[in-house]
Amino acid sequence: MVDFQKLLIWQKAHVLTLDIYKITRKYPKEELFGLTSQMRKSSSSQPSNIAEGSARQSKADFNRFLIIALGSNAELLYQLILSKDLEYISIEVFIELTEKTKELGKMIFSYSNKMMN
């Protein structure tokens, strides 16, 4: 078992989740059960799956949860695009969060590859 809180990928995923919660507070109230909820779920799914996978008994099991986290990462990328296009976030916020999300995705992918080699 790996202490997930010591993993850089978990730490970055947690910070990204906090960022998403902060920005979605400003979304229109009619989005509370729509885009706001989806973005919070896809962002929090990433550190949650890293944490859950780290408690698994095999590298293959942990890797499966990392792959799920990658899917949530891609989902969040789309939701950021949608948020920008709906003008819920500024282009500056979009660029910042997109860069963080892509960086995290690359890190999860890299960690997954190292684990399976």
CSV table of N, CA, C and O in Angstrom, one decimal:
chain,number,residue,atom,x,y,z
A,1,MET,N,0.9,-1.2,0.0
A,1,MET,CA,0.0,0.0,0.0
A,1,MET,C,0.9,1.2,0.0
A,1,MET,O,1.8,1.3,0.8
A,2,VAL,N,0.5,2.2,-0.8
A,2,VAL,CA,1.3,3.4,-1.0
A,2,VAL,C,0.5,4.5,-0.2
A,2,VAL,O,-0.7,4.6,-0.3
A,3,ASP,N,1.2,5.4,0.5
A,3,ASP,CA,0.6,6.5,1.1
A,3,ASP,C,0.2,7.6,0.1
A,3,ASP,O,1.1,8.3,-0.4
A,4,PHE,N,-1.0,7.6,-0.4
A,4,PHE,CA,-1.4,8.4,-1.5
A,4,PHE,C,-1.1,9.9,-1.3
A,4,PHE,O,-0.8,10.6,-2.2
A,5,GLN,N,-1.2,10.4,0.0
A,5,GLN,CA,-0.9,11.8,0.2
A,5,GLN,C,0.5,12.2,-0.1
A,5,GLN,O,0.8,13.4,-0.3
A,6,LYS,N,1.4,11.2,-0.2
A,6,LYS,CA,2.8,11.5,-0.5
A,6,LYS,C,3.1,11.5,-2.0
A,6,LYS,O,4.1,12.0,-2.4
A,7,LEU,N,2.1,11.1,-2.8
A,7,LEU,CA,2.2,11.0,-4.2
A,7,LEU,C,2.0,12.4,-4.8
A,7,LEU,O,1.0,13.1,-4.6
A,8,LEU,N,3.0,12.9,-5.6
A,8,LEU,CA,2.8,14.2,-6.3
A,8,LEU,C,1.6,14.3,-7.2
A,8,LEU,O,0.9,15.3,-7.2
A,9,ILE,N,1.3,13.2,-7.8
A,9,ILE,CA,0.1,13.2,-8.7
A,9,ILE,C,-1.2,13.4,-7.9
A,9,ILE,O,-2.1,14.1,-8.3
A,10,TRP,N,-1.2,12.8,-6.7
A,10,TRP,CA,-2.4,13.0,-5.8
A,10,TRP,C,-2.4,14.5,-5.3
A,10,TRP,O,-3.5,15.1,-5.3
A,11,GLN,N,-1.3,15.0,-4.9
A,11,GLN,CA,-1.2,16.4,-4.4
A,11,GLN,C,-1.7,17.4,-5.5
A,11,GLN,O,-2.5,18.3,-5.2
A,12,LYS,N,-1.2,17.2,-6.7
A,12,LYS,CA,-1.6,18.1,-7.8
A,12,LYS,C,-3.1,17.9,-8.1
A,12,LYS,O,-3.8,18.9,-8.4
A,13,ALA,N,-3.6,16.7,-8.1
A,13,ALA,CA,-5.0,16.4,-8.3
A,13,ALA,C,-5.9,17.1,-7.3
A,13,ALA,O,-6.9,17.6,-7.6
A,14,HIS,N,-5.4,17.0,-6.0
A,14,HIS,CA,-6.2,17.6,-4.9
A,14,HIS,C,-6.3,19.2,-5.1
A,14,HIS,O,-7.3,19.7,-5.0
A,15,VAL,N,-5.1,19.8,-5.4
A,15,VAL,CA,-5.1,21.2,-5.7
A,15,VAL,C,-6.0,21.6,-6.8
A,15,VAL,O,-6.8,22.6,-6.8
A,16,LEU,N,-6.0,20.8,-7.9
A,16,LEU,CA,-6.8,21.1,-9.0
A,16,LEU,C,-8.3,21.0,-8.6
A,16,LEU,O,-9.1,21.9,-9.0
A,17,THR,N,-8.6,20.0,-7.8
A,17,THR,CA,-10.0,19.9,-7.4
A,17,THR,C,-10.4,21.1,-6.6
A,17,THR,O,-11.5,21.7,-6.8
A,18,LEU,N,-9.6,21.6,-5.7
A,18,LEU,CA,-9.9,22.8,-4.9
A,18,LEU,C,-10.1,24.0,-5.8
A,18,LEU,O,-11.0,24.8,-5.6
A,19,ASP,N,-9.2,24.1,-6.9
A,19,ASP,CA,-9.4,25.2,-7.9
A,19,ASP,C,-10.8,25.1,-8.6
A,19,ASP,O,-11.4,26.1,-8.7
A,20,ILE,N,-11.1,23.9,-8.9
A,20,ILE,CA,-12.4,23.7,-9.6
A,20,ILE,C,-13.6,24.1,-8.7
A,20,ILE,O,-14.6,24.8,-9.1
A,21,TYR,N,-13.5,23.7,-7.5
A,21,TYR,CA,-14.6,24.0,-6.5
A,21,TYR,C,-14.7,25.5,-6.4
A,21,TYR,O,-15.8,26.1,-6.3
A,22,LYS,N,-13.6,26.2,-6.3
A,22,LYS,CA,-13.6,27.7,-6.2
A,22,LYS,C,-14.2,28.4,-7.4
A,22,LYS,O,-15.1,29.3,-7.2
A,23,ILE,N,-13.8,28.0,-8.6
A,23,ILE,CA,-14.3,28.7,-9.8
A,23,ILE,C,-15.8,28.4,-10.0
A,23,ILE,O,-16.6,29.2,-10.5
A,24,THR,N,-16.2,27.1,-9.7
A,24,THR,CA,-17.6,26.8,-10.0
A,24,THR,C,-18.6,27.4,-9.0
A,24,THR,O,-19.8,27.4,-9.2
A,25,ARG,N,-18.1,28.0,-7.9
A,25,ARG,CA,-19.0,28.7,-7.0
A,25,ARG,C,-19.6,29.9,-7.7
A,25,ARG,O,-20.7,30.4,-7.3
A,26,LYS,N,-18.9,30.4,-8.7
A,26,LYS,CA,-19.4,31.6,-9.4
A,26,LYS,C,-20.3,31.3,-10.6
A,26,LYS,O,-20.7,32.1,-11.3
A,27,TYR,N,-20.5,30.0,-10.9
A,27,TYR,CA,-21.3,29.6,-12.0
A,27,TYR,C,-22.8,29.9,-11.8
A,27,TYR,O,-23.2,30.0,-10.6
A,28,PRO,N,-23.5,30.1,-12.8
A,28,PRO,CA,-25.0,30.3,-12.6
A,28,PRO,C,-25.6,29.2,-11.8
A,28,PRO,O,-25.3,28.1,-11.9
A,29,LYS,N,-26.6,29.7,-11.0
A,29,LYS,CA,-27.3,28.7,-10.1
A,29,LYS,C,-28.0,27.6,-10.9
A,29,LYS,O,-28.1,26.5,-10.4
A,30,GLU,N,-28.4,27.9,-12.1
A,30,GLU,CA,-29.1,26.9,-12.9
A,30,GLU,C,-28.1,25.7,-13.3
A,30,GLU,O,-28.6,24.7,-13.7
A,31,GLU,N,-26.8,26.0,-13.1
A,31,GLU,CA,-25.8,24.9,-13.5
A,31,GLU,C,-25.5,24.1,-12.3
A,31,GLU,O,-24.7,23.2,-12.4
A,32,LEU,N,-26.1,24.3,-11.1
A,32,LEU,CA,-25.7,23.6,-9.9
A,32,LEU,C,-25.7,22.1,-10.1
A,32,LEU,O,-24.8,21.4,-9.7
A,33,PHE,N,-26.8,21.6,-10.7
A,33,PHE,CA,-26.9,20.2,-10.9
A,33,PHE,C,-26.5,19.7,-12.3
A,33,PHE,O,-26.7,18.6,-12.7
A,34,GLY,N,-26.0,20.7,-13.0
A,34,GLY,CA,-25.5,20.4,-14.4
A,34,GLY,C,-24.0,20.4,-14.4
A,34,GLY,O,-23.2,19.6,-13.8
A,35,LEU,N,-23.5,21.5,-15.1
A,35,LEU,CA,-22.0,21.6,-15.3
A,35,LEU,C,-21.2,21.7,-14.0
A,35,LEU,O,-20.1,21.1,-13.9
A,36,THR,N,-21.7,22.5,-13.1
A,36,THR,CA,-21.0,22.6,-11.8
A,36,THR,C,-20.8,21.3,-11.2
A,36,THR,O,-19.7,20.9,-10.8
A,37,SER,N,-21.9,20.5,-11.1
A,37,SER,CA,-21.8,19.2,-10.5
A,37,SER,C,-20.8,18.3,-11.2
A,37,SER,O,-20.0,17.5,-10.7
A,38,GLN,N,-20.9,18.3,-12.6
A,38,GLN,CA,-20.1,17.4,-13.4
A,38,GLN,C,-18.6,17.8,-13.2
A,38,GLN,O,-17.8,16.9,-13.2
A,39,MET,N,-18.3,19.1,-13.2
A,39,MET,CA,-16.9,19.5,-13.1
A,39,MET,C,-16.3,19.1,-11.7
A,39,MET,O,-15.2,18.7,-11.6
A,40,ARG,N,-17.1,19.2,-10.7
A,40,ARG,CA,-16.7,18.9,-9.4
A,40,ARG,C,-16.5,17.3,-9.3
A,40,ARG,O,-15.5,16.9,-8.7
A,41,LYS,N,-17.4,16.6,-9.9
A,41,LYS,CA,-17.2,15.1,-9.9
A,41,LYS,C,-16.0,14.7,-10.7
A,41,LYS,O,-15.2,13.8,-10.2
A,42,SER,N,-15.8,15.2,-11.9
A,42,SER,CA,-14.7,14.8,-12.7
A,42,SER,C,-13.3,15.2,-12.1
A,42,SER,O,-12.3,14.5,-12.2
A,43,SER,N,-13.3,16.4,-11.4
A,43,SER,CA,-12.1,16.8,-10.8
A,43,SER,C,-11.8,16.0,-9.5
A,43,SER,O,-10.7,15.5,-9.4
A,44,SER,N,-12.8,15.8,-8.7
A,44,SER,CA,-12.5,15.0,-7.4
A,44,SER,C,-12.4,13.5,-7.7
A,44,SER,O,-11.8,12.8,-6.9
A,45,SER,N,-12.9,13.1,-8.8
A,45,SER,CA,-12.7,11.7,-9.2
A,45,SER,C,-11.2,11.3,-9.4
A,45,SER,O,-10.8,10.2,-9.1
A,46,GLN,N,-10.4,12.3,-9.8
A,46,GLN,CA,-9.0,12.0,-10.1
A,46,GLN,C,-8.2,11.7,-8.8
A,46,GLN,O,-7.7,10.6,-8.7
A,47,PRO,N,-8.2,12.6,-7.8
A,47,PRO,CA,-7.5,12.2,-6.5
A,47,PRO,C,-8.2,11.1,-5.8
A,47,PRO,O,-7.5,10.3,-5.1
A,48,SER,N,-9.5,10.9,-5.9
A,48,SER,CA,-10.2,9.8,-5.3
A,48,SER,C,-9.7,8.5,-5.9
A,48,SER,O,-9.5,7.5,-5.1
A,49,ASN,N,-9.6,8.4,-7.2
A,49,ASN,CA,-9.2,7.1,-7.8
A,49,ASN,C,-7.7,6.9,-7.5
A,49,ASN,O,-7.3,5.7,-7.4
A,50,ILE,N,-6.9,7.9,-7.4
A,50,ILE,CA,-5.5,7.7,-7.1
A,50,ILE,C,-5.4,7.1,-5.7
A,50,ILE,O,-4.7,6.2,-5.4
A,51,ALA,N,-6.2,7.7,-4.8
A,51,ALA,CA,-6.2,7.3,-3.4
A,51,ALA,C,-6.7,5.8,-3.3
A,51,ALA,O,-6.1,5.0,-2.6
A,52,GLU,N,-7.8,5.5,-3.9
A,52,GLU,CA,-8.4,4.2,-3.9
A,52,GLU,C,-7.4,3.2,-4.5
A,52,GLU,O,-7.2,2.1,-3.9
A,53,GLY,N,-6.9,3.5,-5.6
A,53,GLY,CA,-5.9,2.6,-6.3
A,53,GLY,C,-4.7,2.3,-5.5
A,53,GLY,O,-4.2,1.2,-5.5
A,54,SER,N,-4.2,3.3,-4.7
A,54,SER,CA,-3.0,3.1,-3.9
A,54,SER,C,-3.2,2.1,-2.8
A,54,SER,O,-2.3,1.5,-2.3
A,55,ALA,N,-4.5,1.9,-2.4
A,55,ALA,CA,-4.8,0.9,-1.4
A,55,ALA,C,-5.0,-0.5,-1.9
A,55,ALA,O,-5.2,-1.5,-1.1
A,56,ARG,N,-4.9,-0.7,-3.2
A,56,ARG,CA,-5.1,-2.0,-3.8
A,56,ARG,C,-3.9,-2.9,-3.6
A,56,ARG,O,-2.8,-2.4,-3.4
A,57,GLN,N,-4.1,-4.1,-3.7
A,57,GLN,CA,-3.0,-5.1,-3.4
A,57,GLN,C,-2.1,-5.4,-4.5
A,57,GLN,O,-1.0,-6.0,-4.3
A,58,SER,N,-2.4,-4.9,-5.7
A,58,SER,CA,-1.5,-5.2,-6.9
A,58,SER,C,-1.3,-4.0,-7.7
A,58,SER,O,-2.1,-3.0,-7.7
A,59,LYS,N,-0.2,-4.0,-8.4
A,59,LYS,CA,0.1,-2.8,-9.3
A,59,LYS,C,-1.0,-2.8,-10.4
A,59,LYS,O,-1.3,-1.7,-10.9
A,60,ALA,N,-1.4,-3.9,-10.9
A,60,ALA,CA,-2.4,-4.0,-11.9
A,60,ALA,C,-3.7,-3.3,-11.5
A,60,ALA,O,-4.4,-2.5,-12.2
A,61,ASP,N,-4.1,-3.6,-10.2
A,61,ASP,CA,-5.3,-2.9,-9.7
A,61,ASP,C,-5.1,-1.4,-9.6
A,61,ASP,O,-6.0,-0.6,-9.9
A,62,PHE,N,-4.0,-1.0,-9.0
A,62,PHE,CA,-3.7,0.4,-8.9
A,62,PHE,C,-3.7,1.1,-10.3
A,62,PHE,O,-4.3,2.1,-10.5
A,63,ASN,N,-3.1,0.4,-11.3
A,63,ASN,CA,-3.1,1.0,-12.6
A,63,ASN,C,-4.5,1.2,-13.2
A,63,ASN,O,-4.7,2.1,-13.9
A,64,ARG,N,-5.4,0.2,-12.9
A,64,ARG,CA,-6.7,0.3,-13.4
A,64,ARG,C,-7.4,1.6,-12.9
A,64,ARG,O,-8.1,2.3,-13.6
A,65,PHE,N,-7.1,2.0,-11.6
A,65,PHE,CA,-7.7,3.2,-11.0
A,65,PHE,C,-7.0,4.4,-11.6
A,65,PHE,O,-7.6,5.5,-11.8
A,66,LEU,N,-5.7,4.3,-12.0
A,66,LEU,CA,-5.1,5.4,-12.6
A,66,LEU,C,-5.7,5.7,-14.0
A,66,LEU,O,-5.8,6.9,-14.4
A,67,ILE,N,-6.0,4.6,-14.7
A,67,ILE,CA,-6.7,4.8,-16.0
A,67,ILE,C,-8.0,5.5,-15.9
A,67,ILE,O,-8.4,6.3,-16.7
A,68,ILE,N,-8.8,5.1,-14.8
A,68,ILE,CA,-10.1,5.8,-14.6
A,68,ILE,C,-9.8,7.3,-14.3
A,68,ILE,O,-10.6,8.1,-14.8
A,69,ALA,N,-8.8,7.6,-13.5
A,69,ALA,CA,-8.4,9.0,-13.2
A,69,ALA,C,-8.1,9.7,-14.5
A,69,ALA,O,-8.5,10.9,-14.7
A,70,LEU,N,-7.4,9.1,-15.5
A,70,LEU,CA,-7.1,9.7,-16.8
A,70,LEU,C,-8.4,10.0,-17.5
A,70,LEU,O,-8.5,11.0,-18.2
A,71,GLY,N,-9.4,9.1,-17.5
A,71,GLY,CA,-10.7,9.4,-18.1
A,71,GLY,C,-11.4,10.6,-17.5
A,71,GLY,O,-11.9,11.4,-18.3
A,72,SER,N,-11.3,10.7,-16.2
A,72,SER,CA,-11.9,11.9,-15.6
A,72,SER,C,-11.1,13.1,-15.9
A,72,SER,O,-11.7,14.2,-16.0
A,73,ASN,N,-9.8,13.0,-16.1
A,73,ASN,CA,-9.0,14.2,-16.5
A,73,ASN,C,-9.5,14.7,-17.9
A,73,ASN,O,-9.6,15.9,-18.1
A,74,ALA,N,-9.7,13.8,-18.8
A,74,ALA,CA,-10.2,14.2,-20.2
A,74,ALA,C,-11.5,14.8,-20.1
A,74,ALA,O,-11.8,15.8,-20.8
A,75,GLU,N,-12.4,14.2,-19.3
A,75,GLU,CA,-13.7,14.8,-19.1
A,75,GLU,C,-13.7,16.2,-18.6
A,75,GLU,O,-14.4,17.1,-19.1
A,76,LEU,N,-12.8,16.5,-17.6
A,76,LEU,CA,-12.6,17.8,-17.1
A,76,LEU,C,-12.1,18.8,-18.1
A,76,LEU,O,-12.5,19.9,-18.2
A,77,LEU,N,-11.2,18.3,-19.0
A,77,LEU,CA,-10.7,19.2,-20.1
A,77,LEU,C,-11.9,19.6,-20.9
A,77,LEU,O,-11.9,20.8,-21.3
A,78,TYR,N,-12.8,18.7,-21.3
A,78,TYR,CA,-13.9,19.2,-22.1
A,78,TYR,C,-14.8,20.2,-21.3
A,78,TYR,O,-15.3,21.1,-21.9
A,79,GLN,N,-15.0,19.9,-20.1
A,79,GLN,CA,-15.9,20.8,-19.3
A,79,GLN,C,-15.3,22.2,-19.2
A,79,GLN,O,-16.0,23.2,-19.1
A,80,LEU,N,-14.0,22.3,-19.1
A,80,LEU,CA,-13.3,23.6,-19.1
A,80,LEU,C,-13.6,24.3,-20.5
A,80,LEU,O,-13.8,25.5,-20.5
A,81,ILE,N,-13.5,23.6,-21.6
A,81,ILE,CA,-13.7,24.1,-22.9
A,81,ILE,C,-15.2,24.7,-22.9
A,81,ILE,O,-15.4,25.8,-23.4
A,82,LEU,N,-16.1,23.8,-22.5
A,82,LEU,CA,-17.5,24.2,-22.4
A,82,LEU,C,-17.7,25.5,-21.6
A,82,LEU,O,-18.4,26.4,-21.9
A,83,SER,N,-17.1,25.5,-20.4
A,83,SER,CA,-17.2,26.6,-19.5
A,83,SER,C,-16.7,27.9,-20.2
A,83,SER,O,-17.3,29.0,-20.0
A,84,LYS,N,-15.6,27.8,-20.9
A,84,LYS,CA,-15.1,29.0,-21.6
A,84,LYS,C,-16.0,29.4,-22.7
A,84,LYS,O,-16.4,30.6,-22.8
A,85,ASP,N,-16.5,28.5,-23.5
A,85,ASP,CA,-17.4,28.8,-24.6
A,85,ASP,C,-18.8,29.4,-24.1
A,85,ASP,O,-19.4,30.2,-24.8
A,86,LEU,N,-19.2,29.0,-22.9
A,86,LEU,CA,-20.4,29.5,-22.3
A,86,LEU,C,-20.1,30.8,-21.6
A,86,LEU,O,-21.1,31.4,-21.0
A,87,GLU,N,-18.9,31.2,-21.6
A,87,GLU,CA,-18.4,32.5,-20.9
A,87,GLU,C,-18.6,32.4,-19.4
A,87,GLU,O,-18.9,33.5,-18.8
A,88,TYR,N,-18.5,31.3,-18.8
A,88,TYR,CA,-18.6,31.1,-17.4
A,88,TYR,C,-17.2,31.4,-16.7
A,88,TYR,O,-17.1,31.8,-15.6
A,89,ILE,N,-16.1,31.2,-17.5
A,89,ILE,CA,-14.8,31.5,-17.1
A,89,ILE,C,-14.1,32.4,-18.1
A,89,ILE,O,-14.4,32.3,-19.3
A,90,SER,N,-13.1,33.2,-17.7
A,90,SER,CA,-12.3,34.0,-18.6
A,90,SER,C,-11.3,33.1,-19.3
A,90,SER,O,-11.0,32.0,-18.9
A,91,ILE,N,-10.8,33.7,-20.4
A,91,ILE,CA,-9.8,33.0,-21.2
A,91,ILE,C,-8.5,32.7,-20.3
A,91,ILE,O,-7.9,31.7,-20.4
A,92,GLU,N,-8.2,33.6,-19.4
A,92,GLU,CA,-7.1,33.5,-18.5
A,92,GLU,C,-7.3,32.3,-17.6
A,92,GLU,O,-6.3,31.5,-17.4
A,93,VAL,N,-8.4,32.2,-17.0
A,93,VAL,CA,-8.7,31.1,-16.1
A,93,VAL,C,-8.8,29.8,-16.9
A,93,VAL,O,-8.2,28.8,-16.4
A,94,PHE,N,-9.3,29.8,-18.0
A,94,PHE,CA,-9.4,28.7,-18.9
A,94,PHE,C,-8.0,28.2,-19.2
A,94,PHE,O,-7.7,27.0,-19.0
A,95,ILE,N,-7.1,29.0,-19.6
A,95,ILE,CA,-5.7,28.6,-19.9
A,95,ILE,C,-5.0,28.1,-18.7
A,95,ILE,O,-4.4,27.0,-18.8
A,96,GLU,N,-5.1,28.7,-17.6
A,96,GLU,CA,-4.5,28.3,-16.3
A,96,GLU,C,-5.0,26.9,-15.9
A,96,GLU,O,-4.2,26.0,-15.7
A,97,LEU,N,-6.3,26.7,-15.9
A,97,LEU,CA,-6.8,25.4,-15.5
A,97,LEU,C,-6.6,24.3,-16.5
A,97,LEU,O,-6.4,23.1,-16.2
A,98,THR,N,-6.6,24.7,-17.8
A,98,THR,CA,-6.4,23.7,-18.8
A,98,THR,C,-4.9,23.2,-18.8
A,98,THR,O,-4.6,22.0,-18.9
A,99,GLU,N,-4.0,24.1,-18.5
A,99,GLU,CA,-2.6,23.7,-18.4
A,99,GLU,C,-2.4,22.8,-17.2
A,99,GLU,O,-1.7,21.8,-17.3
A,100,LYS,N,-3.0,23.1,-16.1
A,100,LYS,CA,-2.9,22.3,-14.9
A,100,LYS,C,-3.5,20.9,-15.1
A,100,LYS,O,-2.9,19.9,-14.7
A,101,THR,N,-4.6,20.9,-15.8
A,101,THR,CA,-5.3,19.6,-16.1
A,101,THR,C,-4.5,18.8,-17.0
A,101,THR,O,-4.3,17.5,-16.8
A,102,LYS,N,-3.9,19.4,-18.1
A,102,LYS,CA,-3.1,18.6,-19.0
A,102,LYS,C,-1.8,18.1,-18.4
A,102,LYS,O,-1.4,17.0,-18.6
A,103,GLU,N,-1.2,18.9,-17.5
A,103,GLU,CA,0.0,18.5,-16.8
A,103,GLU,C,-0.3,17.3,-15.9
A,103,GLU,O,0.5,16.3,-15.9
A,104,LEU,N,-1.4,17.4,-15.2
A,104,LEU,CA,-1.8,16.3,-14.3
A,104,LEU,C,-2.0,15.0,-15.2
A,104,LEU,O,-1.6,13.9,-14.8
A,105,GLY,N,-2.7,15.1,-16.3
A,105,GLY,CA,-3.0,14.0,-17.1
A,105,GLY,C,-1.7,13.3,-17.6
A,105,GLY,O,-1.5,12.1,-17.5
A,106,LYS,N,-0.7,14.1,-18.0
A,106,LYS,CA,0.6,13.6,-18.4
A,106,LYS,C,1.3,12.9,-17.2
A,106,LYS,O,1.9,11.8,-17.4
A,107,MET,N,1.2,13.5,-16.0
A,107,MET,CA,1.8,12.9,-14.8
A,107,MET,C,1.2,11.5,-14.5
A,107,MET,O,1.9,10.6,-14.2
A,108,ILE,N,-0.1,11.5,-14.5
A,108,ILE,CA,-0.8,10.2,-14.2
A,108,ILE,C,-0.5,9.2,-15.3
A,108,ILE,O,-0.2,8.0,-14.9
A,109,PHE,N,-0.4,9.5,-16.5
A,109,PHE,CA,-0.1,8.6,-17.6
A,109,PHE,C,1.3,8.1,-17.4
A,109,PHE,O,1.6,6.9,-17.5
A,110,SER,N,2.3,9.0,-17.1
A,110,SER,CA,3.7,8.6,-16.8
A,110,SER,C,3.8,7.7,-15.6
A,110,SER,O,4.5,6.7,-15.7
A,111,TYR,N,3.1,8.0,-14.6
A,111,TYR,CA,3.1,7.1,-13.4
A,111,TYR,C,2.6,5.8,-13.7
A,111,TYR,O,3.1,4.8,-13.2
A,112,SER,N,1.5,5.7,-14.4
A,112,SER,CA,0.9,4.5,-14.8
A,112,SER,C,1.9,3.6,-15.7
A,112,SER,O,2.0,2.4,-15.4
A,113,ASN,N,2.5,4.2,-16.6
A,113,ASN,CA,3.5,3.5,-17.4
A,113,ASN,C,4.7,3.0,-16.6
A,113,ASN,O,5.1,1.9,-16.8
A,114,LYS,N,5.2,3.8,-15.7
A,114,LYS,CA,6.3,3.4,-14.9
A,114,LYS,C,5.9,2.2,-14.0
A,114,LYS,O,6.7,1.3,-13.7
A,115,MET,N,4.7,2.3,-13.5
A,115,MET,CA,4.2,1.2,-12.6
A,115,MET,C,4.1,-0.1,-13.3
A,115,MET,O,4.4,-1.2,-12.7
A,116,MET,N,3.8,-0.1,-14.6
A,116,MET,CA,3.5,-1.4,-15.3
A,116,MET,C,4.8,-1.9,-16.0
A,116,MET,O,4.8,-2.9,-16.6
A,117,ASN,N,5.9,-1.1,-15.9
A,117,ASN,CA,7.2,-1.6,-16.5
A,117,ASN,C,8.1,-2.1,-15.4
A,117,ASN,O,8.1,-1.9,-14.3
